[in-house]
Amino acid sequence: MRIHIQNPQGETLFPVTPAQVAAALARHPEIGSPEFSYAEDDAGFAAAMAEAEVLLTWTRVVKARFPVGALPGIAPRLKVIACTSAGLDGLSPFTWLPPEIVLLNNRGAHAAKAGEFALMSLLMLANHIPFFGTQQRGESWTKRFGSTLAGRTVCILGLGSIGGTAAKHAKAFGMKVIGVRNSATPHEHCDEVVTTAGLDSALARAEFLLLACPLTPETRGLIDRRRIGLLPAGAKLVNMARGAVWDQDAVCDALEAGALAGVVTDVAVPEPLPAGHRLWRTPGMLVVPHVSSDDPATYNDDTLDILFRNLLAMRAGQPAPNRVEPERGY
Amino acid sequence: MRIHIQNPQGETLFPVTPAQVAAALARHPEIGSPEFSYAEDDAGFAAAMAEAEVLLTWTRVVKARFPVGALPGIAPRLKVIACTSAGLDGLSPFTWLPPEIVLLNNRGAHAAKAGEFALMSLLMLANHIPFFGTQQRGESWTKRFGSTLAGRTVCILGLGSIGGTAAKHAKAFGMKVIGVRNSATPHEHCDEVVTTAGLDSALARAEFLLLACPLTPETRGLIDRRRIGLLPAGAKLVNMARGAVWDQDAVCDALEAGALAGVVTDVAVPEPLPAGHRLWRTPGMLVVPHVSSDDPATYNDDTLDILFRNLLAMRAGQPAPNRVEPERGY
């Protein structure tokens, strides 16, 4: 098996290295001895694609190098494309992907880090930290007392590995957790699970709302101005999904009107957010530059473990756990 | 038994009410039926002091109404003064307190709330939130990736109910916890406990340093410029104690020099911190206006429970668990 790793040009923080691959192979001896190639540039990519059966790379590399119609021609032996991101909305629509090629996301590499970010965000909102950030900009010492999380209700939109870990932490701190996902199947860390058909009534009870869903045609704009208006007075929001899941201006308007008490967002429209954008200045809005979920200390090790687990499953004739279904978008 | 409750004039958020007292009496039927009086003003205080055996009030009320020499004269039957604060450094030196009067602090009323604040602060520092607060002031989208808490070392100065609860949370997230207190007795949530004699070597290992000690003559200025210099490069600090425990200017200098990576402080010198003070503007410094530990939803209930437990202990001839020892200052 030939596996090609295409790191983005100039990537310094998260390039997958031969040493990380060697360590991952030692953790998974059952994978055997695949051949690996590495490149950052065009020539290395072109040379590798002639032979590669598996490509591990970044979403933006896939988008740039595989326009509609390029596959399978430029990579005749390619069977698997594994992306280092959990959300592959940047590759949608998937008309560029021939059905015989398996597309894998990186769901699971973010659980520990993103779970802690989610808990931190809930605690920050319970303690009015976004408000104090605004106060600090105005150099104003204005007390506002917060409460513990116990007994408060959080609605978590999306119960993948990020939302599921968030639910686990919220539960451990005594919160009542309402999960929202495609099916109403119970979840071990939720008191209640509803589908989007039950979203409106869940929002009406959501003292905290945490967005952790993939961006798909169904979730784009899901938290619109009307739904933001359904939240209880003084509700608090966290967005760890994508900026396009909510109506960003409606959120800013609700903060300015005092209808929402605070927001922590790890995502924005657009990214990078330019200076002068209202998001930076909206009172009670804390902006984090899309770093909630990637831990440099563990990310590539987790990525390679996930890739190997998927390759082993496919070799055994089982479904690849991280396979993206183009028709649902994740 | 006559118990007088003197609420501060104009207190709207935390006044102790007859309804809260009735609920506390119902939780502690063994306390019997003490007589209660309530006042906010001078006349009410003067009238109550003639008969009161127990006074429950605020530190600032005690300071204002009991100058040196006033007791026991103005309150001849007073046996117990219970303060609603955990740290009674504002009442030091204790030359105003006759030895026959028991002074109680409110240690324990803050554990749940302050413990969550401590965990939040550690997570915020691991996720570079104070840095992003500074970036938001400059409207700059600059990524900096953080890591999970697991495996990182935190040094907690003070293992009272706040520091002890912080240690419990830190341990639950996989941190290595070094506690610092007056005796090196082991603590259930610490990997290691040292006295201040071991402080310097603990600081050299402290990726995170959390201050949660009382302000006493021994801890005033304890984290001085020299000791801040002992911390590892990129160390992160939380101050939930008092501003006078650290050298505030040295902390700001270390942040500006990049020696420290971030600071969360709930305390400041002076409080309230005036506009224009350098603390507001130091990069990587997040200022919270002394609200880490008081939860309006539970504070007075916890306060009354603590008072009643102490009165019951004293009635049984046992030491009052919250008795302040003037010679050690807490």
PDB file of N, CA, C and O in Angstrom, chain B residues 84-130:
ATOM      1  N   THR B  84     -19.455  37.281  56.631  1.00  0.00           N
ATOM      2  CA  THR B  84     -19.886  36.606  55.400  1.00  0.00           C
ATOM      3  C   THR B  84     -18.742  36.426  54.405  1.00  0.00           C
ATOM      4  O   THR B  84     -18.964  35.923  53.307  1.00  0.00           O
ATOM      5  N   SER B  85     -17.522  36.832  54.754  1.00  0.00           N
ATOM      6  CA  SER B  85     -16.366  36.654  53.875  1.00  0.00           C
ATOM      7  C   SER B  85     -15.510  35.484  54.328  1.00  0.00           C
ATOM      8  O   SER B  85     -15.495  35.131  55.513  1.00  0.00           O
ATOM      9  N   ALA B  86     -14.757  34.925  53.372  1.00  0.00           N
ATOM     10  CA  ALA B  86     -13.797  33.878  53.727  1.00  0.00           C
ATOM     11  C   ALA B  86     -12.489  34.492  54.210  1.00  0.00           C
ATOM     12  O   ALA B  86     -11.886  34.027  55.174  1.00  0.00           O
ATOM     13  N   GLY B  87     -12.046  35.544  53.539  1.00  0.00           N
ATOM     14  CA  GLY B  87     -10.781  36.181  53.900  1.00  0.00           C
ATOM     15  C   GLY B  87     -11.055  37.392  54.771  1.00  0.00           C
ATOM     16  O   GLY B  87     -11.728  38.333  54.352  1.00  0.00           O
ATOM     17  N   LEU B  88     -10.572  37.376  56.026  1.00  0.00           N
ATOM     18  CA  LEU B  88     -10.848  38.470  56.953  1.00  0.00           C
ATOM     19  C   LEU B  88      -9.625  39.363  57.119  1.00  0.00           C
ATOM     20  O   LEU B  88      -9.445  40.009  58.154  1.00  0.00           O
ATOM     21  N   ASP B  89      -8.772  39.409  56.080  1.00  0.00           N
ATOM     22  CA  ASP B  89      -7.577  40.250  56.154  1.00  0.00           C
ATOM     23  C   ASP B  89      -7.925  41.722  56.379  1.00  0.00           C
ATOM     24  O   ASP B  89      -7.133  42.463  56.949  1.00  0.00           O
ATOM     25  N   GLY B  90      -9.127  42.121  55.971  1.00  0.00           N
ATOM     26  CA  GLY B  90      -9.538  43.511  56.165  1.00  0.00           C
ATOM     27  C   GLY B  90      -9.727  43.869  57.626  1.00  0.00           C
ATOM     28  O   GLY B  90      -9.798  45.049  57.973  1.00  0.00           O
ATOM     29  N   LEU B  91      -9.811  42.867  58.505  1.00  0.00           N
ATOM     30  CA  LEU B  91     -10.017  43.117  59.943  1.00  0.00           C
ATOM     31  C   LEU B  91      -8.723  43.033  60.736  1.00  0.00           C
ATOM     32  O   LEU B  91      -8.717  43.183  61.960  1.00  0.00           O
ATOM     33  N   SER B  92      -7.623  42.762  60.060  1.00  0.00           N
ATOM     34  CA  SER B  92      -6.325  42.641  60.711  1.00  0.00           C
ATOM     35  C   SER B  92      -5.688  44.014  60.869  1.00  0.00           C
ATOM     36  O   SER B  92      -5.860  44.863  59.980  1.00  0.00           O
ATOM     37  N   PRO B  93      -4.971  44.341  61.935  1.00  0.00           N
ATOM     38  CA  PRO B  93      -4.705  43.488  63.096  1.00  0.00           C
ATOM     39  C   PRO B  93      -5.938  43.339  63.986  1.00  0.00           C
ATOM     40  O   PRO B  93      -6.807  44.206  63.986  1.00  0.00           O
ATOM     41  N   PHE B  94      -5.956  42.263  64.747  1.00  0.00           N
ATOM     42  CA  PHE B  94      -7.167  41.897  65.483  1.00  0.00           C
ATOM     43  C   PHE B  94      -7.194  42.448  66.906  1.00  0.00           C
ATOM     44  O   PHE B  94      -7.789  41.854  67.802  1.00  0.00           O
ATOM     45  N   THR B  95      -6.564  43.588  67.073  1.00  0.00           N
ATOM     46  CA  THR B  95      -6.500  44.210  68.398  1.00  0.00           C
ATOM     47  C   THR B  95      -7.862  44.709  68.874  1.00  0.00           C
ATOM     48  O   THR B  95      -8.051  45.002  70.041  1.00  0.00           O
ATOM     49  N   TRP B  96      -8.812  44.806  67.976  1.00  0.00           N
ATOM     50  CA  TRP B  96     -10.163  45.250  68.335  1.00  0.00           C
ATOM     51  C   TRP B  96     -10.998  44.114  68.926  1.00  0.00           C
ATOM     52  O   TRP B  96     -12.082  44.340  69.463  1.00  0.00           O
ATOM     53  N   LEU B  97     -10.488  42.863  68.848  1.00  0.00           N
ATOM     54  CA  LEU B  97     -11.294  41.678  69.189  1.00  0.00           C
ATOM     55  C   LEU B  97     -10.933  41.141  70.577  1.00  0.00           C
ATOM     56  O   LEU B  97      -9.849  40.608  70.772  1.00  0.00           O
ATOM     57  N   PRO B  98     -11.856  41.287  71.553  1.00  0.00           N
ATOM     58  CA  PRO B  98     -11.580  40.707  72.881  1.00  0.00           C
ATOM     59  C   PRO B  98     -11.463  39.188  72.765  1.00  0.00           C
ATOM     60  O   PRO B  98     -12.196  38.568  71.983  1.00  0.00           O
ATOM     61  N   PRO B  99     -10.571  38.569  73.515  1.00  0.00           N
ATOM     62  CA  PRO B  99     -10.333  37.128  73.369  1.00  0.00           C
ATOM     63  C   PRO B  99     -11.557  36.272  73.687  1.00  0.00           C
ATOM     64  O   PRO B  99     -11.651  35.134  73.221  1.00  0.00           O
ATOM     65  N   GLU B 100     -12.516  36.789  74.434  1.00  0.00           N
ATOM     66  CA  GLU B 100     -13.687  35.969  74.790  1.00  0.00           C
ATOM     67  C   GLU B 100     -14.730  35.939  73.669  1.00  0.00           C
ATOM     68  O   GLU B 100     -15.696  35.172  73.732  1.00  0.00           O
ATOM     69  N   ILE B 101     -14.539  36.746  72.640  1.00  0.00           N
ATOM     70  CA  ILE B 101     -15.474  36.726  71.517  1.00  0.00           C
ATOM     71  C   ILE B 101     -14.896  35.877  70.381  1.00  0.00           C
ATOM     72  O   ILE B 101     -13.739  36.042  69.983  1.00  0.00           O
ATOM     73  N   VAL B 102     -15.720  34.939  69.891  1.00  0.00           N
ATOM     74  CA  VAL B 102     -15.309  34.056  68.795  1.00  0.00           C
ATOM     75  C   VAL B 102     -15.598  34.749  67.469  1.00  0.00           C
ATOM     76  O   VAL B 102     -16.725  35.185  67.225  1.00  0.00           O
ATOM     77  N   LEU B 103     -14.561  34.825  66.617  1.00  0.00           N
ATOM     78  CA  LEU B 103     -14.732  35.406  65.274  1.00  0.00           C
ATOM     79  C   LEU B 103     -14.766  34.264  64.261  1.00  0.00           C
ATOM     80  O   LEU B 103     -13.845  33.444  64.211  1.00  0.00           O
ATOM     81  N   LEU B 104     -15.846  34.210  63.478  1.00  0.00           N
ATOM     82  CA  LEU B 104     -15.995  33.144  62.477  1.00  0.00           C
ATOM     83  C   LEU B 104     -15.871  33.726  61.075  1.00  0.00           C
ATOM     84  O   LEU B 104     -16.434  34.776  60.781  1.00  0.00           O
ATOM     85  N   ASN B 105     -15.148  33.020  60.213  1.00  0.00           N
ATOM     86  CA  ASN B 105     -15.163  33.392  58.789  1.00  0.00           C
ATOM     87  C   ASN B 105     -16.185  32.518  58.064  1.00  0.00           C
ATOM     88  O   ASN B 105     -16.903  31.728  58.676  1.00  0.00           O
ATOM     89  N   ASN B 106     -16.262  32.673  56.762  1.00  0.00           N
ATOM     90  CA  ASN B 106     -17.294  31.977  55.981  1.00  0.00           C
ATOM     91  C   ASN B 106     -16.674  30.923  55.066  1.00  0.00           C
ATOM     92  O   ASN B 106     -17.207  30.629  53.991  1.00  0.00           O
ATOM     93  N   ARG B 107     -15.538  30.353  55.509  1.00  0.00           N
ATOM     94  CA  ARG B 107     -14.854  29.359  54.702  1.00  0.00           C
ATOM     95  C   ARG B 107     -15.796  28.195  54.376  1.00  0.00           C
ATOM     96  O   ARG B 107     -16.422  27.635  55.267  1.00  0.00           O
ATOM     97  N   GLY B 108     -15.929  27.873  53.100  1.00  0.00           N
ATOM     98  CA  GLY B 108     -16.791  26.783  52.668  1.00  0.00           C
ATOM     99  C   GLY B 108     -17.962  27.261  51.818  1.00  0.00           C
ATOM    100  O   GLY B 108     -18.469  26.519  50.986  1.00  0.00           O
ATOM    101  N   ALA B 109     -18.345  28.534  52.021  1.00  0.00           N
ATOM    102  CA  ALA B 109     -19.477  29.045  51.232  1.00  0.00           C
ATOM    103  C   ALA B 109     -19.086  29.261  49.778  1.00  0.00           C
ATOM    104  O   ALA B 109     -19.944  29.441  48.919  1.00  0.00           O
ATOM    105  N   HIS B 110     -17.786  29.255  49.504  1.00  0.00           N
ATOM    106  CA  HIS B 110     -17.298  29.618  48.175  1.00  0.00           C
ATOM    107  C   HIS B 110     -16.812  28.426  47.366  1.00  0.00           C
ATOM    108  O   HIS B 110     -16.434  28.568  46.207  1.00  0.00           O
ATOM    109  N   ALA B 111     -16.780  27.228  47.973  1.00  0.00           N
ATOM    110  CA  ALA B 111     -16.055  26.119  47.348  1.00  0.00           C
ATOM    111  C   ALA B 111     -16.575  25.785  45.954  1.00  0.00           C
ATOM    112  O   ALA B 111     -15.805  25.699  45.002  1.00  0.00           O
ATOM    113  N   ALA B 112     -17.883  25.597  45.813  1.00  0.00           N
ATOM    114  CA  ALA B 112     -18.412  25.158  44.522  1.00  0.00           C
ATOM    115  C   ALA B 112     -18.187  26.232  43.453  1.00  0.00           C
ATOM    116  O   ALA B 112     -17.648  25.959  42.384  1.00  0.00           O
ATOM    117  N   LYS B 113     -18.576  27.457  43.774  1.00  0.00           N
ATOM    118  CA  LYS B 113     -18.452  28.539  42.796  1.00  0.00           C
ATOM    119  C   LYS B 113     -16.987  28.825  42.471  1.00  0.00           C
ATOM    120  O   LYS B 113     -16.585  28.925  41.304  1.00  0.00           O
ATOM    121  N   ALA B 114     -16.178  28.981  43.504  1.00  0.00           N
ATOM    122  CA  ALA B 114     -14.771  29.326  43.285  1.00  0.00           C
ATOM    123  C   ALA B 114     -14.019  28.178  42.619  1.00  0.00           C
ATOM    124  O   ALA B 114     -13.113  28.400  41.822  1.00  0.00           O
ATOM    125  N   GLY B 115     -14.413  26.951  42.940  1.00  0.00           N
ATOM    126  CA  GLY B 115     -13.764  25.806  42.293  1.00  0.00           C
ATOM    127  C   GLY B 115     -13.999  25.825  40.797  1.00  0.00           C
ATOM    128  O   GLY B 115     -13.080  25.573  40.003  1.00  0.00           O
ATOM    129  N   GLU B 116     -15.215  26.135  40.383  1.00  0.00           N
ATOM    130  CA  GLU B 116     -15.500  26.230  38.943  1.00  0.00           C
ATOM    131  C   GLU B 116     -14.740  27.404  38.311  1.00  0.00           C
ATOM    132  O   GLU B 116     -14.249  27.305  37.191  1.00  0.00           O
ATOM    133  N   PHE B 117     -14.643  28.500  39.051  1.00  0.00           N
ATOM    134  CA  PHE B 117     -13.887  29.638  38.517  1.00  0.00           C
ATOM    135  C   PHE B 117     -12.418  29.255  38.334  1.00  0.00           C
ATOM    136  O   PHE B 117     -11.784  29.632  37.337  1.00  0.00           O
ATOM    137  N   ALA B 118     -11.888  28.510  39.290  1.00  0.00           N
ATOM    138  CA  ALA B 118     -10.479  28.097  39.198  1.00  0.00           C
ATOM    139  C   ALA B 118     -10.261  27.202  37.981  1.00  0.00           C
ATOM    140  O   ALA B 118      -9.323  27.408  37.200  1.00  0.00           O
ATOM    141  N   LEU B 119     -11.118  26.206  37.812  1.00  0.00           N
ATOM    142  CA  LEU B 119     -10.991  25.325  36.643  1.00  0.00           C
ATOM    143  C   LEU B 119     -11.138  26.130  35.354  1.00  0.00           C
ATOM    144  O   LEU B 119     -10.354  25.971  34.414  1.00  0.00           O
ATOM    145  N   MET B 120     -12.137  27.002  35.319  1.00  0.00           N
ATOM    146  CA  MET B 120     -12.319  27.854  34.139  1.00  0.00           C
ATOM    147  C   MET B 120     -11.044  28.634  33.832  1.00  0.00           C
ATOM    148  O   MET B 120     -10.615  28.724  32.676  1.00  0.00           O
ATOM    149  N   SER B 121     -10.427  29.184  34.856  1.00  0.00           N
ATOM    150  CA  SER B 121      -9.222  29.998  34.643  1.00  0.00           C
ATOM    151  C   SER B 121      -8.081  29.157  34.087  1.00  0.00           C
ATOM    152  O   SER B 121      -7.351  29.604  33.190  1.00  0.00           O
ATOM    153  N   LEU B 122      -7.909  27.956  34.599  1.00  0.00           N
ATOM    154  CA  LEU B 122      -6.861  27.069  34.074  1.00  0.00           C
ATOM    155  C   LEU B 122      -7.140  26.743  32.601  1.00  0.00           C
ATOM    156  O   LEU B 122      -6.236  26.790  31.758  1.00  0.00           O
ATOM    157  N   LEU B 123      -8.398  26.426  32.297  1.00  0.00           N
ATOM    158  CA  LEU B 123      -8.759  26.133  30.901  1.00  0.00           C
ATOM    159  C   LEU B 123      -8.567  27.364  30.016  1.00  0.00           C
ATOM    160  O   LEU B 123      -8.090  27.269  28.881  1.00  0.00           O
ATOM    161  N   MET B 124      -8.933  28.539  30.521  1.00  0.00           N
ATOM    162  CA  MET B 124      -8.752  29.767  29.739  1.00  0.00           C
ATOM    163  C   MET B 124      -7.280  30.014  29.433  1.00  0.00           C
ATOM    164  O   MET B 124      -6.922  30.432  28.332  1.00  0.00           O
ATOM    165  N   LEU B 125      -6.438  29.755  30.416  1.00  0.00           N
ATOM    166  CA  LEU B 125      -5.011  29.980  30.182  1.00  0.00           C
ATOM    167  C   LEU B 125      -4.455  28.930  29.220  1.00  0.00           C
ATOM    168  O   LEU B 125      -3.646  29.244  28.344  1.00  0.00           O
ATOM    169  N   ALA B 126      -4.893  27.674  29.349  1.00  0.00           N
ATOM    170  CA  ALA B 126      -4.439  26.625  28.430  1.00  0.00           C
ATOM    171  C   ALA B 126      -4.893  26.933  27.006  1.00  0.00           C
ATOM    172  O   ALA B 126      -4.254  26.519  26.039  1.00  0.00           O
ATOM    173  N   ASN B 127      -5.992  27.664  26.882  1.00  0.00           N
ATOM    174  CA  ASN B 127      -6.545  28.009  25.562  1.00  0.00           C
ATOM    175  C   ASN B 127      -6.215  29.445  25.137  1.00  0.00           C
ATOM    176  O   ASN B 127      -6.788  29.931  24.167  1.00  0.00           O
ATOM    177  N   HIS B 128      -5.312  30.115  25.869  1.00  0.00           N
ATOM    178  CA  HIS B 128      -4.828  31.454  25.485  1.00  0.00           C
ATOM    179  C   HIS B 128      -5.930  32.508  25.440  1.00  0.00           C
ATOM    180  O   HIS B 128      -5.839  33.473  24.665  1.00  0.00           O
ATOM    181  N   ILE B 129      -6.975  32.365  26.233  1.00  0.00           N
ATOM    182  CA  ILE B 129      -8.068  33.340  26.194  1.00  0.00           C
ATOM    183  C   ILE B 129      -7.610  34.753  26.586  1.00  0.00           C
ATOM    184  O   ILE B 129      -8.023  35.725  25.924  1.00  0.00           O
ATOM    185  N   PRO B 130      -6.758  34.933  27.626  1.00  0.00           N
ATOM    186  CA  PRO B 130      -6.315  36.319  27.896  1.00  0.00           C
ATOM    187  C   PRO B 130      -5.587  36.932  26.703  1.00  0.00           C
ATOM    188  O   PRO B 130      -5.791  38.117  26.381  1.00  0.00           O
TER     189      PRO B 130
END
